[in-house]
Coordinates of C-alpha atoms and ligand atoms in Angstrom, one line a residue:
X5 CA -17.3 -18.2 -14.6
X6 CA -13.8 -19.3 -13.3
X7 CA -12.7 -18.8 -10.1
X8 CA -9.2 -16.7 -9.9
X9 CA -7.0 -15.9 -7.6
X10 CA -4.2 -12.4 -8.3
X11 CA -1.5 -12.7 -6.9
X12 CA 0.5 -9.7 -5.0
X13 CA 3.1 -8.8 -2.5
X14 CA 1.8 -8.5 0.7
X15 CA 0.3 -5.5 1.8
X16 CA -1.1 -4.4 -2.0
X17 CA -4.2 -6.4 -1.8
X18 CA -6.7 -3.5 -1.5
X19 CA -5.1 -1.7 -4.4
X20 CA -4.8 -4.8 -6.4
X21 CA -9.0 -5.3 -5.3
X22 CA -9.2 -1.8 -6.6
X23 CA -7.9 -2.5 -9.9
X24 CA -9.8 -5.6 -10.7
X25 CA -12.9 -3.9 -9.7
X26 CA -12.1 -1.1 -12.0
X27 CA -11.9 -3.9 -14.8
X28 CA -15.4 -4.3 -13.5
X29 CA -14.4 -7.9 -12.3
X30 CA -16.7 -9.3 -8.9
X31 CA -13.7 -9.8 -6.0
X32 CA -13.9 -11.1 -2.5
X33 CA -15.9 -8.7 -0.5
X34 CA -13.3 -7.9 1.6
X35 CA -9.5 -9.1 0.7
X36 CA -7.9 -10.0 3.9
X37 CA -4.8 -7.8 4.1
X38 CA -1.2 -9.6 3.9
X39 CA -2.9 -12.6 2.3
X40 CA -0.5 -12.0 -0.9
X41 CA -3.3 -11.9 -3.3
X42 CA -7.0 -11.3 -4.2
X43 CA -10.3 -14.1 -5.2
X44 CA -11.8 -13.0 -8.0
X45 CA -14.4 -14.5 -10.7
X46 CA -14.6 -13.5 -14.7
X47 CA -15.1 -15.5 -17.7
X48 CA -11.5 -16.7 -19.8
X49 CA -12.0 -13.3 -21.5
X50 CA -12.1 -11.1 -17.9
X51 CA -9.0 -13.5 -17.0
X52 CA -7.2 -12.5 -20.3
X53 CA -8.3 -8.8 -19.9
X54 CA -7.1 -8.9 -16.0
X55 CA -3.4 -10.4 -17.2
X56 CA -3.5 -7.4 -19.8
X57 CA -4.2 -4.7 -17.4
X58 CA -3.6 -5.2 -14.0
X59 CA -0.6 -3.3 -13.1
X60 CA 0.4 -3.9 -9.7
X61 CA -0.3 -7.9 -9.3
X62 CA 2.3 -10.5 -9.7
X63 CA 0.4 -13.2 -11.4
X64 CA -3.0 -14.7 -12.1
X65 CA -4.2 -17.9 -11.1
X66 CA -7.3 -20.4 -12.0
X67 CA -8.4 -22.7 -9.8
X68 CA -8.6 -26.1 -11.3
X69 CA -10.3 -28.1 -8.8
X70 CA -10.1 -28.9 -4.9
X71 CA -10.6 -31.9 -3.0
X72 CA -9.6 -33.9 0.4
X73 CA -6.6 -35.7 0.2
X74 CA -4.9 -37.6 2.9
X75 CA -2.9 -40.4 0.7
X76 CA -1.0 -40.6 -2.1
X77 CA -3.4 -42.7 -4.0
X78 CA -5.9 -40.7 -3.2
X79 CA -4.0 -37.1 -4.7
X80 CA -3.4 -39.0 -7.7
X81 CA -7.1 -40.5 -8.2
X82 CA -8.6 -37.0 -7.8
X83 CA -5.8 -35.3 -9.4
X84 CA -6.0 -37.3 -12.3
X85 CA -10.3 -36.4 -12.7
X86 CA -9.1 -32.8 -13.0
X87 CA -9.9 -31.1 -16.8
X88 CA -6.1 -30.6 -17.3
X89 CA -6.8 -31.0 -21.1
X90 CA -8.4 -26.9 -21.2
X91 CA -4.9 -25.7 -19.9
X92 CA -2.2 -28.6 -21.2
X93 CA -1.3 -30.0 -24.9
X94 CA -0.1 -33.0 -24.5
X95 CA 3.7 -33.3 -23.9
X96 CA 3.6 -29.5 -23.3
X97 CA 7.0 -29.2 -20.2
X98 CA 5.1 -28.3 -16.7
X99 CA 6.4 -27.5 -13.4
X100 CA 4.6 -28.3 -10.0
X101 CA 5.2 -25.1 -7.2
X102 CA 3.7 -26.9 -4.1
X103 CA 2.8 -25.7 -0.1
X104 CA 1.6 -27.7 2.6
X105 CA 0.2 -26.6 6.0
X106 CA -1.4 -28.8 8.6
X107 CA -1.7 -32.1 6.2
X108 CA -0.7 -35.3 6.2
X109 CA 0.6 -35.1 3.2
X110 CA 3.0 -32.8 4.2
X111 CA 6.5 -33.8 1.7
X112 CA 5.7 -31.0 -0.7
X113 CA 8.3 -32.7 -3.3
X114 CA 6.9 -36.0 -3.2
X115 CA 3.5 -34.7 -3.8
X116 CA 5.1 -33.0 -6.9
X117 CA 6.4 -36.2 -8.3
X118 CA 2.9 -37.7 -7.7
X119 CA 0.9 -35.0 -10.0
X120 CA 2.9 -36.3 -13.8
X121 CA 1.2 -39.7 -13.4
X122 CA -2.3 -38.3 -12.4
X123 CA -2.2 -35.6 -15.5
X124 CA -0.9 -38.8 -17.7
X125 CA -4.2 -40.5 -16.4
X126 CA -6.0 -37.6 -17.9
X127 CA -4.1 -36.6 -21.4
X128 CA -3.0 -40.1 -22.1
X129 CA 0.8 -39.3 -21.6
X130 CA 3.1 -37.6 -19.1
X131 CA 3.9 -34.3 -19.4
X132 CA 7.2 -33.1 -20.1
X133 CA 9.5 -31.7 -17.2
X134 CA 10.6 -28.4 -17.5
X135 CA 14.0 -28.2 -18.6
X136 CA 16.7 -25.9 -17.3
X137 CA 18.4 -22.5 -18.8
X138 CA 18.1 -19.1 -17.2
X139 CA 15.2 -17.6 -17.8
X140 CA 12.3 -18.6 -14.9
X141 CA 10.9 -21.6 -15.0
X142 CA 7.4 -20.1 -15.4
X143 CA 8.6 -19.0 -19.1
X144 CA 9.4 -22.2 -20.2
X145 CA 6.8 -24.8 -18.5
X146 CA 3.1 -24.4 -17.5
X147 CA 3.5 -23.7 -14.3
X148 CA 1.2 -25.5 -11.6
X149 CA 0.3 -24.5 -8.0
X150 CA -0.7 -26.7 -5.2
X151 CA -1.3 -26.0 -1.7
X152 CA -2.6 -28.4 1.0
X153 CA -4.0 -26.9 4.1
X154 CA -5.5 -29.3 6.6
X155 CA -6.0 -32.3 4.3
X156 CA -7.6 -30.3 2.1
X157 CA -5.7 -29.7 -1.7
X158 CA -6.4 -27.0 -4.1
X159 CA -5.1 -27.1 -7.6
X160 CA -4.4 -23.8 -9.7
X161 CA -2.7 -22.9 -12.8
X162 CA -1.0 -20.1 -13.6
X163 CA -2.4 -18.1 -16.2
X164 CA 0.4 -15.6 -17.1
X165 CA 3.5 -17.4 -16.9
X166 CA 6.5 -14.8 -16.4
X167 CA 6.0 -12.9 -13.4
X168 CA 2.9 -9.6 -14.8
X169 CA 5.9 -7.1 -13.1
X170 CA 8.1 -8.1 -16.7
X171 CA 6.4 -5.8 -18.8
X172 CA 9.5 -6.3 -21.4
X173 CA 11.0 -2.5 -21.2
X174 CA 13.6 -3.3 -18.1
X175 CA 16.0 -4.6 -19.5
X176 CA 18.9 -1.7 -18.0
X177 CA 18.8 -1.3 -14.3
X178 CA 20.7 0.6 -11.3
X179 CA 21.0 0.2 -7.8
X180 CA 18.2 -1.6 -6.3
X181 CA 15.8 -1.6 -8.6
X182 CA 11.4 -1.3 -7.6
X183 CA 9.8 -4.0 -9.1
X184 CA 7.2 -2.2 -11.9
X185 CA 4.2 -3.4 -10.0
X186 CA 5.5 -2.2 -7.0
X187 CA 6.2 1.4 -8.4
X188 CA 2.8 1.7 -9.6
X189 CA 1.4 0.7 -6.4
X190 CA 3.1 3.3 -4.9
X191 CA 1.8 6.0 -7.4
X192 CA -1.4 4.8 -6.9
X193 CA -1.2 4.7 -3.0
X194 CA -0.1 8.4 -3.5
X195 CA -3.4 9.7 -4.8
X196 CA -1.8 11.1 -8.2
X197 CA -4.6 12.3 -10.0
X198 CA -2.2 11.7 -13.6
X199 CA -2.7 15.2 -14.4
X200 CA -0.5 17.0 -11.8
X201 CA 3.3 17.3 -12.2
X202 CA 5.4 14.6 -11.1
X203 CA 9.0 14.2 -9.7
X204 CA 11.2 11.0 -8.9
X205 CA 14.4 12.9 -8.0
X206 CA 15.8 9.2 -6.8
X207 CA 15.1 8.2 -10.0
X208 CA 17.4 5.1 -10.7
X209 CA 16.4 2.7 -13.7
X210 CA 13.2 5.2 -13.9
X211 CA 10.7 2.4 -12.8
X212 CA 8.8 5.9 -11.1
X213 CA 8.4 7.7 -13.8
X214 CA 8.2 4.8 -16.4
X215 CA 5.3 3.7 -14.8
X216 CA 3.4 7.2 -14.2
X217 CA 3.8 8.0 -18.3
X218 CA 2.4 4.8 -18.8
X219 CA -0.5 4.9 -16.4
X220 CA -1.0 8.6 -17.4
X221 CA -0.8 7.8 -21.3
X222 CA -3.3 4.4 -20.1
X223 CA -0.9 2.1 -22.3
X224 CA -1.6 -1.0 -21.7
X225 CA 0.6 -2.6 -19.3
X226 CA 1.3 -6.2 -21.0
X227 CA 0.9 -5.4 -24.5
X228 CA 4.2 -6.4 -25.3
X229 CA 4.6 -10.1 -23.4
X230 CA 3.8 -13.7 -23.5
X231 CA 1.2 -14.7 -21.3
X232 CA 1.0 -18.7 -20.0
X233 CA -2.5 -18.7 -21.8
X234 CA -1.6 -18.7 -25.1
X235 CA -0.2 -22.0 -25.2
X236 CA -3.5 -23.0 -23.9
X237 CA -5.0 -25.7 -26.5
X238 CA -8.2 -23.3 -27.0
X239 CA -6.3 -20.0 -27.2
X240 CA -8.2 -17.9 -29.8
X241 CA -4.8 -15.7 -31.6
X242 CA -8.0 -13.5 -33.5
X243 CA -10.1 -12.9 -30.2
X244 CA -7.2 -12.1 -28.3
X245 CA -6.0 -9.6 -30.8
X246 CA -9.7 -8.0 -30.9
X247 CA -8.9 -7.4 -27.3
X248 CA -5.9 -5.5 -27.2
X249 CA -7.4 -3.5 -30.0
X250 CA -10.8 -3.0 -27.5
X251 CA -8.4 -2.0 -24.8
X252 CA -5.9 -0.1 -26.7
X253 CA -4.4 3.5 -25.5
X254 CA -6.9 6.3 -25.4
X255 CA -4.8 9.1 -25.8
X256 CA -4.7 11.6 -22.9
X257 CA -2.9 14.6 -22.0
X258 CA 0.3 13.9 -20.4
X259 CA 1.4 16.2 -17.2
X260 CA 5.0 17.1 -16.6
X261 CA 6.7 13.5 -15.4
X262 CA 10.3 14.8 -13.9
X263 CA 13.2 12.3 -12.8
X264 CA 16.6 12.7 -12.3
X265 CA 19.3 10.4 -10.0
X266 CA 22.8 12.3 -9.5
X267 CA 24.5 8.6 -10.8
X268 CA 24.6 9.3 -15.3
X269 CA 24.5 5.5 -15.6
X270 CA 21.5 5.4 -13.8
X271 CA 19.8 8.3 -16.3
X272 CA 20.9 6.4 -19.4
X273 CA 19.2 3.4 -18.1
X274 CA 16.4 4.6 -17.3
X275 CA 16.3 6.8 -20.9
X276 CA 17.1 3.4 -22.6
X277 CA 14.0 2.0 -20.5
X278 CA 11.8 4.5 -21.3
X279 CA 12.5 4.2 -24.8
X280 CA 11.7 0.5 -24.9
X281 CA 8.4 1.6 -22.7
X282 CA 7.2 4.2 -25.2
X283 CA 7.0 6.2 -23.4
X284 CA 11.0 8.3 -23.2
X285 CA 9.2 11.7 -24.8
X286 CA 7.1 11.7 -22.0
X287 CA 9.6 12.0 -19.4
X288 CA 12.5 14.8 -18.4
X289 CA 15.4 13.3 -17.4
X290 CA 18.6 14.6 -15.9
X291 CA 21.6 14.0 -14.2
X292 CA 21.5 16.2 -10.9
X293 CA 21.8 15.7 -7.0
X294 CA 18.7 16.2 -5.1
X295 CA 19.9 19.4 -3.8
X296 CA 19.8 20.7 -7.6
X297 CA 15.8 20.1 -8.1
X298 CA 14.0 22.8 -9.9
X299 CA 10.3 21.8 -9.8
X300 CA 8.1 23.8 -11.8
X301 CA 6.2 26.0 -9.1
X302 CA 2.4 24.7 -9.9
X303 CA 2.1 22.3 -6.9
X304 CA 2.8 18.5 -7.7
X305 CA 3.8 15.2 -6.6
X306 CA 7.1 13.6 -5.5
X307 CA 7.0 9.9 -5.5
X308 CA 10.2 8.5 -4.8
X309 CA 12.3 5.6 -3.7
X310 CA 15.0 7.0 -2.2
X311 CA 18.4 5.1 -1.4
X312 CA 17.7 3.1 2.7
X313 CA 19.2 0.5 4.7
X314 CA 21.2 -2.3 3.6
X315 CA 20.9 -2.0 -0.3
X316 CA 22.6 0.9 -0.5
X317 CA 25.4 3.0 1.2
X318 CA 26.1 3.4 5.4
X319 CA 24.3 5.0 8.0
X320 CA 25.8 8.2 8.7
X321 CA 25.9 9.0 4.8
X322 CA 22.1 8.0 4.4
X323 CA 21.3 10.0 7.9
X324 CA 23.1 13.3 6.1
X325 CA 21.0 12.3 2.6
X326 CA 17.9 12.2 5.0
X327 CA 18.2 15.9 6.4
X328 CA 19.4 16.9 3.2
X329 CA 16.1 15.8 1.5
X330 CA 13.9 17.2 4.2
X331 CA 15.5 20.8 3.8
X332 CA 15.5 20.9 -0.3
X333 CA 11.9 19.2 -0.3
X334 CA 10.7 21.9 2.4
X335 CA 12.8 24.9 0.8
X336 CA 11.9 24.2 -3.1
X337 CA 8.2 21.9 -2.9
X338 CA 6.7 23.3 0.4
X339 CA 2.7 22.7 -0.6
X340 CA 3.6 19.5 -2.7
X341 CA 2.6 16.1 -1.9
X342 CA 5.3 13.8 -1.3
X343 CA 5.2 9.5 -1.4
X344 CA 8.5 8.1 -0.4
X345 CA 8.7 4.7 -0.3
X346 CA 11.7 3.9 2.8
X347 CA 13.0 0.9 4.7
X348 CA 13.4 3.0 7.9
X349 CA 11.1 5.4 9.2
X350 CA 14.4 6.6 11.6
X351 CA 15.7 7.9 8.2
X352 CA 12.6 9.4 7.1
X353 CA 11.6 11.3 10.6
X354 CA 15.2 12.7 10.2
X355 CA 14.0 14.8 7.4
X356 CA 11.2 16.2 9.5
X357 CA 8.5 16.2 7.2
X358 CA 5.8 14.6 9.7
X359 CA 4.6 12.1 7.1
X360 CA 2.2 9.1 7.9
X361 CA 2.3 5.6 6.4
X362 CA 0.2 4.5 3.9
X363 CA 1.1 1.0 2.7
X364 CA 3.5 -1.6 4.1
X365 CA 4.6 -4.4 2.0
X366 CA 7.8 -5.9 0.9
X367 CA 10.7 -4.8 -1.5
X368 CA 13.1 -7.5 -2.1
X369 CA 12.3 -8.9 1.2
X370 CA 13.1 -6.3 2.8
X371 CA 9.9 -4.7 4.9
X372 CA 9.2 -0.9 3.7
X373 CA 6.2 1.3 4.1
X374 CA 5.0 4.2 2.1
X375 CA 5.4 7.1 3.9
X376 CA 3.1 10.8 2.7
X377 CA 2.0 13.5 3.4
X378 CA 1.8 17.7 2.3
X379 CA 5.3 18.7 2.3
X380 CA 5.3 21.6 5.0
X381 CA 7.0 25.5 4.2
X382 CA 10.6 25.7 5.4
X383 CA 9.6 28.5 7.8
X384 CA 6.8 26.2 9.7
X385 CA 9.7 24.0 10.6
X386 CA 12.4 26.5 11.7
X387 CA 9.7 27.7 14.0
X388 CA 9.2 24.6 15.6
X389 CA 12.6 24.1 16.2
X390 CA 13.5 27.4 18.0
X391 CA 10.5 26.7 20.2
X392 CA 11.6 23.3 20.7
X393 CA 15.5 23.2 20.7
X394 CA 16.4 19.2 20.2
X395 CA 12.6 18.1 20.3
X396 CA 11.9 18.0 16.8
X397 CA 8.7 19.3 15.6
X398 CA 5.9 19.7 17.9
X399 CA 2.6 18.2 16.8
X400 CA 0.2 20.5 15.7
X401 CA -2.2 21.6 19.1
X402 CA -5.8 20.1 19.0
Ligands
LIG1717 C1 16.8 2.9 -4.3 S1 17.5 3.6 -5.7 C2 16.2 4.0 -6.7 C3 15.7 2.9 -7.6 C4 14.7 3.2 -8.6 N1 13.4 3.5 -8.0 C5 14.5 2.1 -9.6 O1 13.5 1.5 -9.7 O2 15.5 1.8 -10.3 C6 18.1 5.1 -5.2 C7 18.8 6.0 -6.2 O3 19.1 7.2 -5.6 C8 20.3 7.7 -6.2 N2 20.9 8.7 -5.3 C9 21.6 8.5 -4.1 N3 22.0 9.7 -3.6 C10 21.5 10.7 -4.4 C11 21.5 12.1 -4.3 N4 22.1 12.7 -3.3 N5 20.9 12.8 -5.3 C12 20.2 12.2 -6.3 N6 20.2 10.8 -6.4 C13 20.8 10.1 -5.5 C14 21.1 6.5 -6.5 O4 22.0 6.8 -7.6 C15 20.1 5.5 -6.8 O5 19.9 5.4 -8.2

């Protein structure tokens, strides 16, 4: 068993836990939230499998080994005992990602230039650096993670190499795009069941809807990348094959997925996405303004990522989208369940829903929270109001 370590935004961890779990993988009993990432253990298969599947993690690393360091000589003594040989051909180009807290050896670059000689000790020769060019440098070297924290130093390798979030279909985007893993955290914080209708009527590059076909349709979510793994010197081309084939779709019935954004270039991205997904048959797009919905009437789910704050557009515009939303949601989807993620609750209670939040994390470092809820009749509202002139909706009485 290998000890591994998912990596996620903050504030995903319990849904992240929840998938692994579902890959029937043991995690850390309880996965302290805002850590950025869940422990977990499996065999080199289960860490293949979790790379494969796992749809709303970032990346997947293996600890290597951990021991007390409080000199250079000594890093490079222990470092250079580490089994580098199951995760590095010789000459193969790495790069060193280092974090210290608390620790005399606190010069995270100079502990990076310490780690070539102690992997040299090891292999025989240095590795290679990584060289430059502009994809990540996580695509082109094996990338390896160090963090000191009080003395004490824990070496991990990264297992997938390009962030797990690059499924390969983006390649068109919008206006401020959702990361993938981040959309489908948001459809899973929503409780869609995957059989219900769905709408993204904010839909930008369609990372929403993209990722609801797929989840629905259970495609796998990295069948068509490069992992870091498979530059491993015991990667096994035949027995990873055998696994995608194990893990392979199993068809399922597909429920309405909706999404439309009121900008056309942002519909022809998100068609050309879709395409390159799979998964463009399984989605109705169109170019409309929210105020020109027309959701079936069987009740469904809106999960959305409507335009907030700084990334888009001024206040007073985004206050006047705000109301807007409230009144179409209320007047065409009263009885629907709503998930809309938002950088500002201000914004959201200005549609008057009365939703609650469900998940706070980051989106391009920017904090935003998950906001749901049953979207309420129109008439509920209006009532509220002319009992309440200027006070906004008044809770419901114990
Ligand atoms: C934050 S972006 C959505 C990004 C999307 N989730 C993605 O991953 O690409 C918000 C989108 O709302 C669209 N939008 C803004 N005002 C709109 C309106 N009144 N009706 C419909 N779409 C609108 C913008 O064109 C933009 O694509």
């Amino acid at each position: 068993m290998e000890s591994l370590f998912a990596v996620c935004a903050p504030g995903l961890e319990p849904i992240v836990a929840g998938e692994l779990q579902d890959l029937g993988l043991k995690t850390e009993s309880a996965p302290r939230f805002g850590a950025g990432g869940v422990r977990f253990e499996a065999s080199y298969q289960g860490m293949q499998r979790a790379n494969l599947l796992l749809r709303c993690a970032d990346r997947v690393l293996v600890r290597l080994g951990e021991f007390r360091a409080t000199a250079f000589s000594e890093l490079e003594k222990r470092a250079g005992l580490l089994p580098w040989e199951k995760h590095l051909a010789p000459g193969r180009p790495v790069a060193f990602k280092v974090a210290s807290w608390r620790s005399r050896l606190y010069h995270e670059n100079a502990v990076a230039l310490r780690l070539p000689g102690a992997i040299a000790r090891r292999l025989g020769q240095p590795p290679a650096a990584a060289g430059g060019g502009e994809a990540p440098v996580e695509a082109l070297a094996q990338l390896i993670v160090i963090s000191l924290e009080d003395d004490h130093c824990t070496v991990s390798v990264d297992t997938s190499g390009e962030l797990l979030h690059r499924r390969g279909y983006r390649l068109a985007t919008a206006k401020a795009p959702l990361r993938e893993t981040l959309a489908c955290a948001i459809l899973k914080a929503s409780g869609w069941d995957a059989a219900s209708p769905l709408l993204d009527p904010f839909c930008g590059s369609g990372t929403i809807p993209i990722e609801a076909a797929l989840l629905a349709r259970r495609m796998l979510p990295g069948a068509a990348r490069r992992f870091a793994f498979m530059d491993w010197p015991g990667f096994d081309r035949a027995a990873w094959a055998k696994l995608m084939a194990e893990n392979s779709t199993v068809p399922a019935v597909v429920p309405r997925i909706m999404a439309s954004d009121r900008d056309a270039g942002a519909v022809r991205a998100a068609r050309e996405n879709a395409e390159r997904a799979g998964v463009a048959g399984l989605i109705e797009f169109s170019c409309r303004a929210v105020s020109a919905i027309a959701p079936p009437p069987a009740p469904g789910w809106i999960v959305s990522n409507p335009p907030y704050g700084v990334r888009l557009r001024g206040q007073n515009d985004l206050r006047n989208l705000y109301a807007q939303l409230g009144k179409v949601l209320r007047s065409k989807c009263a009885g629907w369940q709503a998930a809309l993620l938002c950088g500002d609750k201000r914004l959201l209670a200005g549609a008057g829903l009365g939703f609650e939040t469900r998940l706070s994390t980051l989106n391009g470092g920017l904090k935003v929270s998950l906001e749901c809820g049953t979207i309420p009749p129109e008439s509920k509202i209006a009532t509220y109001r002319m009992e309440r002139p200027g006070l906004g909706p008044r809770p419901p009485s114990a």
